[in-house]
PDB file of C-alpha atoms in Angstrom:
ATOM      1  CA  ASP A   1      42.191  70.280 321.191  1.00  0.00           C
ATOM      2  CA  GLY A   2      39.129  68.829 322.903  1.00  0.00           C
ATOM      3  CA  GLY A   3      35.986  68.550 320.877  1.00  0.00           C
ATOM      4  CA  ILE A   4      33.350  66.495 319.139  1.00  0.00           C
ATOM      5  CA  THR A   5      34.020  64.843 315.789  1.00  0.00           C
ATOM      6  CA  GLN A   6      31.201  63.782 313.526  1.00  0.00           C
ATOM      7  CA  SER A   7      31.734  61.761 310.382  1.00  0.00           C
ATOM      8  CA  PRO A   8      31.094  61.721 307.552  1.00  0.00           C
ATOM      9  CA  LYS A   9      30.167  65.332 306.734  1.00  0.00           C
ATOM     10  CA  TYR A  10      27.897  64.183 303.896  1.00  0.00           C
ATOM     11  CA  LEU A  11      26.121  60.841 303.553  1.00  0.00           C
ATOM     12  CA  PHE A  12      23.759  59.401 300.979  1.00  0.00           C
ATOM     13  CA  ARG A  13      21.275  56.642 301.656  1.00  0.00           C
ATOM     14  CA  LYS A  14      19.609  54.328 299.196  1.00  0.00           C
ATOM     15  CA  GLU A  15      16.070  53.076 299.688  1.00  0.00           C
ATOM     16  CA  GLY A  16      15.893  50.225 302.202  1.00  0.00           C
ATOM     17  CA  GLN A  17      19.402  50.874 303.510  1.00  0.00           C
ATOM     18  CA  ASN A  18      20.547  51.467 307.085  1.00  0.00           C
ATOM     19  CA  VAL A  19      23.304  54.025 307.571  1.00  0.00           C
ATOM     20  CA  THR A  20      25.382  54.835 310.645  1.00  0.00           C
ATOM     21  CA  LEU A  21      26.590  58.282 311.659  1.00  0.00           C
ATOM     22  CA  SER A  22      29.671  58.480 313.838  1.00  0.00           C
ATOM     23  CA  CYS A  23      30.137  60.758 316.868  1.00  0.00           C
ATOM     24  CA  GLU A  24      33.295  60.801 318.988  1.00  0.00           C
ATOM     25  CA  GLN A  25      34.158  63.185 321.845  1.00  0.00           C
ATOM     26  CA  ASN A  26      37.360  63.676 323.815  1.00  0.00           C
ATOM     27  CA  LEU A  27      35.903  66.112 326.358  1.00  0.00           C
ATOM     28  CA  ASN A  28      35.404  63.387 328.968  1.00  0.00           C
ATOM     29  CA  HIS A  29      31.696  64.214 329.048  1.00  0.00           C
ATOM     30  CA  ASP A  30      29.214  61.743 330.498  1.00  0.00           C
ATOM     31  CA  ALA A  31      26.136  62.851 328.547  1.00  0.00           C
ATOM     32  CA  MET A  32      25.747  62.656 324.769  1.00  0.00           C
ATOM     33  CA  TYR A  33      22.880  63.564 322.457  1.00  0.00           C
ATOM     34  CA  TRP A  34      21.661  63.252 318.881  1.00  0.00           C
ATOM     35  CA  TYR A  35      19.535  65.961 317.296  1.00  0.00           C
ATOM     36  CA  ARG A  36      17.901  66.391 313.944  1.00  0.00           C
ATOM     37  CA  GLN A  37      17.737  69.864 312.370  1.00  0.00           C
ATOM     38  CA  ASP A  38      15.329  70.657 309.539  1.00  0.00           C
ATOM     39  CA  PRO A  39      15.032  74.068 307.816  1.00  0.00           C
ATOM     40  CA  GLY A  40      12.884  76.506 309.795  1.00  0.00           C
ATOM     41  CA  GLN A  41      12.636  74.221 312.812  1.00  0.00           C
ATOM     42  CA  GLY A  42      14.431  74.055 316.111  1.00  0.00           C
ATOM     43  CA  LEU A  43      16.648  71.133 317.014  1.00  0.00           C
ATOM     44  CA  ARG A  44      14.670  67.999 317.828  1.00  0.00           C
ATOM     45  CA  LEU A  45      16.079  65.395 320.183  1.00  0.00           C
ATOM     46  CA  ILE A  46      16.382  61.863 318.800  1.00  0.00           C
ATOM     47  CA  TYR A  47      18.219  60.000 321.593  1.00  0.00           C
ATOM     48  CA  TYR A  48      20.367  60.845 324.584  1.00  0.00           C
ATOM     49  CA  SER A  49      22.685  58.933 326.879  1.00  0.00           C
ATOM     50  CA  GLN A  50      23.700  59.929 330.389  1.00  0.00           C
ATOM     51  CA  ILE A  51      26.216  57.127 330.982  1.00  0.00           C
ATOM     52  CA  VAL A  52      27.820  54.225 329.186  1.00  0.00           C
ATOM     53  CA  ASN A  53      25.471  51.357 328.293  1.00  0.00           C
ATOM     54  CA  ASP A  54      22.380  53.480 328.930  1.00  0.00           C
ATOM     55  CA  PHE A  55      20.356  55.619 326.541  1.00  0.00           C
ATOM     56  CA  GLN A  56      16.863  57.082 326.353  1.00  0.00           C
ATOM     57  CA  LYS A  57      14.501  57.982 323.519  1.00  0.00           C
ATOM     58  CA  GLY A  58      13.959  61.619 322.730  1.00  0.00           C
ATOM     59  CA  ASP A  59      10.997  63.205 320.981  1.00  0.00           C
ATOM     60  CA  ILE A  60      11.530  61.645 317.536  1.00  0.00           C
ATOM     61  CA  ALA A  61      13.251  58.273 318.116  1.00  0.00           C
ATOM     62  CA  GLU A  62      11.173  56.239 315.658  1.00  0.00           C
ATOM     63  CA  GLY A  63      13.307  54.905 312.797  1.00  0.00           C
ATOM     64  CA  TYR A  64      16.593  55.517 314.653  1.00  0.00           C
ATOM     65  CA  SER A  65      18.798  53.440 316.947  1.00  0.00           C
ATOM     66  CA  VAL A  66      21.899  54.164 319.041  1.00  0.00           C
ATOM     67  CA  SER A  67      24.492  52.429 321.184  1.00  0.00           C
ATOM     68  CA  ARG A  68      26.810  53.682 323.931  1.00  0.00           C
ATOM     69  CA  GLU A  69      29.474  51.045 324.490  1.00  0.00           C
ATOM     70  CA  LYS A  70      32.227  53.577 325.217  1.00  0.00           C
ATOM     71  CA  LYS A  71      32.139  56.933 326.953  1.00  0.00           C
ATOM     72  CA  GLU A  72      33.693  58.624 323.924  1.00  0.00           C
ATOM     73  CA  SER A  73      31.406  57.220 321.254  1.00  0.00           C
ATOM     74  CA  PHE A  74      27.676  57.490 320.502  1.00  0.00           C
ATOM     75  CA  PRO A  75      26.872  56.282 316.962  1.00  0.00           C
ATOM     76  CA  LEU A  76      23.438  56.831 315.426  1.00  0.00           C
ATOM     77  CA  THR A  77      21.895  54.399 312.944  1.00  0.00           C
ATOM     78  CA  VAL A  78      19.222  55.699 310.605  1.00  0.00           C
ATOM     79  CA  THR A  79      17.189  52.655 309.685  1.00  0.00           C
ATOM     80  CA  SER A  80      15.060  51.997 306.617  1.00  0.00           C
ATOM     81  CA  ALA A  81      12.017  52.520 308.876  1.00  0.00           C
ATOM     82  CA  GLN A  82      12.787  56.254 308.945  1.00  0.00           C
ATOM     83  CA  LYS A  83      10.802  57.387 305.926  1.00  0.00           C
ATOM     84  CA  ASN A  84      12.005  60.986 305.822  1.00  0.00           C
ATOM     85  CA  PRO A  85      15.676  60.865 306.816  1.00  0.00           C
ATOM     86  CA  THR A  86      16.930  63.839 304.795  1.00  0.00           C
ATOM     87  CA  ALA A  87      18.175  66.317 307.409  1.00  0.00           C
ATOM     88  CA  PHE A  88      21.199  67.755 309.183  1.00  0.00           C
ATOM     89  CA  TYR A  89      22.171  65.539 312.140  1.00  0.00           C
ATOM     90  CA  LEU A  90      23.980  67.035 315.114  1.00  0.00           C
ATOM     91  CA  CYS A  91      25.735  65.246 317.947  1.00  0.00           C
ATOM     92  CA  ALA A  92      26.338  67.019 321.263  1.00  0.00           C
ATOM     93  CA  SER A  93      27.832  66.275 324.652  1.00  0.00           C
ATOM     94  CA  SER A  94      27.827  67.799 328.131  1.00  0.00           C
ATOM     95  CA  ARG A  95      29.431  67.074 331.514  1.00  0.00           C
ATOM     96  CA  ASP A  96      26.001  66.059 332.738  1.00  0.00           C
ATOM     97  CA  ARG A  97      22.449  66.789 331.670  1.00  0.00           C
ATOM     98  CA  ALA A  98      22.304  70.042 333.644  1.00  0.00           C
ATOM     99  CA  GLN A  99      25.313  71.577 331.884  1.00  0.00           C
ATOM    100  CA  PRO A 100      25.349  73.390 328.510  1.00  0.00           C
ATOM    101  CA  GLN A 101      25.819  71.183 325.469  1.00  0.00           C
ATOM    102  CA  HIS A 102      28.704  71.338 323.012  1.00  0.00           C
ATOM    103  CA  PHE A 103      28.171  70.348 319.402  1.00  0.00           C
ATOM    104  CA  GLY A 104      29.987  68.697 316.531  1.00  0.00           C
ATOM    105  CA  ASP A 105      29.805  70.091 313.006  1.00  0.00           C
ATOM    106  CA  GLY A 106      27.060  67.760 311.860  1.00  0.00           C
ATOM    107  CA  THR A 107      26.379  65.197 309.151  1.00  0.00           C
ATOM    108  CA  ARG A 108      24.100  66.037 306.240  1.00  0.00           C
ATOM    109  CA  LEU A 109      22.126  62.972 305.164  1.00  0.00           C
ATOM    110  CA  SER A 110      20.396  62.819 301.788  1.00  0.00           C
ATOM    111  CA  ILE A 111      18.414  60.196 299.910  1.00  0.00           C
ATOM    112  CA  LEU A 112      19.678  58.874 296.580  1.00  0.00           C
TER     113      LEU A 112
ATOM    114  CA  GLN B   1       1.499  76.973 320.101  1.00  0.00           C
ATOM    115  CA  LYS B   2       5.198  76.178 320.335  1.00  0.00           C
ATOM    116  CA  GLU B   3       6.858  76.258 323.745  1.00  0.00           C
ATOM    117  CA  VAL B   4       9.552  78.591 322.418  1.00  0.00           C
ATOM    118  CA  GLU B   5       8.900  81.176 319.710  1.00  0.00           C
ATOM    119  CA  GLN B   6      11.674  82.860 317.749  1.00  0.00           C
ATOM    120  CA  ASP B   7      11.317  85.062 314.659  1.00  0.00           C
ATOM    121  CA  PRO B   8      13.189  83.315 311.817  1.00  0.00           C
ATOM    122  CA  GLY B   9      14.169  86.598 310.118  1.00  0.00           C
ATOM    123  CA  PRO B  10      16.276  87.271 308.226  1.00  0.00           C
ATOM    124  CA  LEU B  11      17.263  90.325 310.213  1.00  0.00           C
ATOM    125  CA  SER B  12      19.546  92.591 308.189  1.00  0.00           C
ATOM    126  CA  VAL B  13      21.424  95.463 309.850  1.00  0.00           C
ATOM    127  CA  PRO B  14      24.406  97.663 308.906  1.00  0.00           C
ATOM    128  CA  GLU B  15      27.832  97.021 310.380  1.00  0.00           C
ATOM    129  CA  GLY B  16      28.315  98.737 313.732  1.00  0.00           C
ATOM    130  CA  ALA B  17      24.626  98.672 314.690  1.00  0.00           C
ATOM    131  CA  ILE B  18      23.275  97.230 317.928  1.00  0.00           C
ATOM    132  CA  VAL B  19      21.396  94.005 317.269  1.00  0.00           C
ATOM    133  CA  SER B  20      18.530  92.731 319.396  1.00  0.00           C
ATOM    134  CA  LEU B  21      17.467  89.088 319.106  1.00  0.00           C
ATOM    135  CA  ASN B  22      14.535  87.719 321.089  1.00  0.00           C
ATOM    136  CA  CYS B  23      12.658  84.609 322.144  1.00  0.00           C
ATOM    137  CA  THR B  24       9.373  84.211 323.969  1.00  0.00           C
ATOM    138  CA  TYR B  25       8.300  81.126 325.823  1.00  0.00           C
ATOM    139  CA  SER B  26       5.229  79.720 327.505  1.00  0.00           C
ATOM    140  CA  ASN B  27       6.586  77.398 330.214  1.00  0.00           C
ATOM    141  CA  SER B  28       7.092  79.362 333.439  1.00  0.00           C
ATOM    142  CA  ALA B  29       9.189  76.494 334.833  1.00  0.00           C
ATOM    143  CA  PHE B  30      12.138  77.290 332.513  1.00  0.00           C
ATOM    144  CA  GLN B  31      15.166  78.338 334.575  1.00  0.00           C
ATOM    145  CA  TYR B  32      18.186  77.821 332.322  1.00  0.00           C
ATOM    146  CA  PHE B  33      18.552  79.970 329.218  1.00  0.00           C
ATOM    147  CA  MET B  34      21.121  79.711 326.463  1.00  0.00           C
ATOM    148  CA  TRP B  35      22.045  81.436 323.233  1.00  0.00           C
ATOM    149  CA  TYR B  36      23.909  79.586 320.504  1.00  0.00           C
ATOM    150  CA  ARG B  37      25.401  80.880 317.260  1.00  0.00           C
ATOM    151  CA  GLN B  38      25.362  78.637 314.198  1.00  0.00           C
ATOM    152  CA  TYR B  39      27.286  79.332 311.014  1.00  0.00           C
ATOM    153  CA  SER B  40      26.160  77.715 307.778  1.00  0.00           C
ATOM    154  CA  ARG B  41      26.936  73.968 307.636  1.00  0.00           C
ATOM    155  CA  LYS B  42      28.404  74.033 311.148  1.00  0.00           C
ATOM    156  CA  GLY B  43      27.231  72.951 314.588  1.00  0.00           C
ATOM    157  CA  PRO B  44      25.813  75.459 317.114  1.00  0.00           C
ATOM    158  CA  GLU B  45      28.357  77.190 319.357  1.00  0.00           C
ATOM    159  CA  LEU B  46      27.420  78.234 322.890  1.00  0.00           C
ATOM    160  CA  LEU B  47      27.508  82.035 323.321  1.00  0.00           C
ATOM    161  CA  MET B  48      25.729  82.745 326.591  1.00  0.00           C
ATOM    162  CA  TYR B  49      24.357  80.681 329.472  1.00  0.00           C
ATOM    163  CA  THR B  50      22.223  82.238 332.198  1.00  0.00           C
ATOM    164  CA  TYR B  51      20.279  80.938 335.135  1.00  0.00           C
ATOM    165  CA  SER B  52      16.966  82.529 336.164  1.00  0.00           C
ATOM    166  CA  SER B  53      16.401  86.263 335.605  1.00  0.00           C
ATOM    167  CA  GLY B  54      18.784  89.135 335.039  1.00  0.00           C
ATOM    168  CA  ASN B  55      21.539  90.228 332.706  1.00  0.00           C
ATOM    169  CA  LYS B  56      24.850  88.701 331.730  1.00  0.00           C
ATOM    170  CA  GLU B  57      27.526  90.407 329.679  1.00  0.00           C
ATOM    171  CA  ASP B  58      30.450  88.905 327.760  1.00  0.00           C
ATOM    172  CA  GLY B  59      32.382  91.263 325.514  1.00  0.00           C
ATOM    173  CA  ARG B  60      30.050  92.632 322.848  1.00  0.00           C
ATOM    174  CA  PHE B  61      27.238  90.257 323.876  1.00  0.00           C
ATOM    175  CA  THR B  62      24.602  90.812 326.576  1.00  0.00           C
ATOM    176  CA  ALA B  63      21.915  88.283 327.483  1.00  0.00           C
ATOM    177  CA  GLN B  64      18.770  89.377 329.285  1.00  0.00           C
ATOM    178  CA  VAL B  65      16.099  87.227 330.895  1.00  0.00           C
ATOM    179  CA  ASP B  66      12.714  88.604 331.951  1.00  0.00           C
ATOM    180  CA  LYS B  67      10.856  85.722 333.562  1.00  0.00           C
ATOM    181  CA  SER B  68       7.806  87.842 334.413  1.00  0.00           C
ATOM    182  CA  SER B  69       7.264  88.481 330.694  1.00  0.00           C
ATOM    183  CA  LYS B  70       8.626  85.075 329.585  1.00  0.00           C
ATOM    184  CA  TYR B  71      11.020  86.859 327.255  1.00  0.00           C
ATOM    185  CA  ILE B  72      14.737  86.568 326.650  1.00  0.00           C
ATOM    186  CA  SER B  73      17.013  88.756 324.560  1.00  0.00           C
ATOM    187  CA  LEU B  74      20.511  88.748 323.147  1.00  0.00           C
ATOM    188  CA  PHE B  75      22.118  92.103 322.329  1.00  0.00           C
ATOM    189  CA  ILE B  76      25.160  92.421 320.101  1.00  0.00           C
ATOM    190  CA  ARG B  77      27.024  95.739 320.218  1.00  0.00           C
ATOM    191  CA  ASP B  78      29.250  97.053 317.420  1.00  0.00           C
ATOM    192  CA  SER B  79      28.043  94.293 315.100  1.00  0.00           C
ATOM    193  CA  GLN B  80      30.553  92.889 312.603  1.00  0.00           C
ATOM    194  CA  PRO B  81      30.087  91.001 309.302  1.00  0.00           C
ATOM    195  CA  SER B  82      31.521  87.947 311.098  1.00  0.00           C
ATOM    196  CA  ASP B  83      28.437  88.027 313.364  1.00  0.00           C
ATOM    197  CA  SER B  84      26.311  86.998 310.368  1.00  0.00           C
ATOM    198  CA  ALA B  85      24.899  83.625 311.386  1.00  0.00           C
ATOM    199  CA  THR B  86      21.768  81.967 312.750  1.00  0.00           C
ATOM    200  CA  TYR B  87      21.185  82.558 316.456  1.00  0.00           C
ATOM    201  CA  LEU B  88      19.309  79.885 318.399  1.00  0.00           C
ATOM    202  CA  CYS B  89      17.815  80.261 321.839  1.00  0.00           C
ATOM    203  CA  ALA B  90      17.399  77.220 324.084  1.00  0.00           C
ATOM    204  CA  MET B  91      15.953  76.795 327.539  1.00  0.00           C
ATOM    205  CA  SER B  92      15.127  74.116 330.080  1.00  0.00           C
ATOM    206  CA  ALA B  93      13.281  73.523 333.295  1.00  0.00           C
ATOM    207  CA  ASP B  94      15.159  70.415 334.338  1.00  0.00           C
ATOM    208  CA  TYR B  95      17.370  68.685 331.823  1.00  0.00           C
ATOM    209  CA  GLN B  96      15.769  68.619 328.403  1.00  0.00           C
ATOM    210  CA  LEU B  97      16.561  71.600 326.215  1.00  0.00           C
ATOM    211  CA  ILE B  98      13.732  73.171 324.233  1.00  0.00           C
ATOM    212  CA  TRP B  99      14.950  75.064 321.182  1.00  0.00           C
ATOM    213  CA  GLY B 100      13.772  78.043 319.224  1.00  0.00           C
ATOM    214  CA  ALA B 101      13.841  77.744 315.427  1.00  0.00           C
ATOM    215  CA  GLY B 102      16.641  80.293 315.114  1.00  0.00           C
ATOM    216  CA  THR B 103      16.926  83.838 313.732  1.00  0.00           C
ATOM    217  CA  LYS B 104      19.091  84.412 310.681  1.00  0.00           C
ATOM    218  CA  LEU B 105      21.172  87.588 311.149  1.00  0.00           C
ATOM    219  CA  ILE B 106      22.907  89.421 308.283  1.00  0.00           C
ATOM    220  CA  ILE B 107      25.381  92.217 309.016  1.00  0.00           C
ATOM    221  CA  LYS B 108      25.936  94.378 305.932  1.00  0.00           C
ATOM    222  CA  PRO B 109      29.432  95.906 305.551  1.00  0.00           C
TER     223      PRO B 109
END
């Protein structure tokens, strides 16, 4: 079955630590996205990538970094510079930026 | 003022009722409108995708767009307990999606 796989489902970060969230898709989509979801708020875009080796900042990129070395993979690193990282992180993909997005089942990040 | 406004609920209705979920928006350039359903601890799932104004029906779901009023709706007929979830609207003018905060829907058996 085609889809988007995010791992791990739950992740804990210690102070001063960087953590990386995995996102893999086998839908052959060109565009991939990372969102942050906080209670009572809409999804906020962190980074997006339209093609391999290219990515753009979204509305809340500070404290995060990404890479897009393969079409299938778009990992997100939450750095120690992100002072409020506790949230539900969602990865999505689409054929191109004009098409509807399809989502993985998210990673919940908490602070130890 | 947010670009997209959506009542967070919760909205609680009895099984079998018709449900109406709504979003209002301020940007008249929005052309693409989507409704997603999100179950607890899961990612959003695309339900309906419409372009510009008008209605679109898919099974028990109907999406309506009224661009003159800057108002979109999702209707669910014959609601079931399995419809209990958070419903998110999303819209765009070009490529970036702008999201509502979501409405939590509870269908009581």
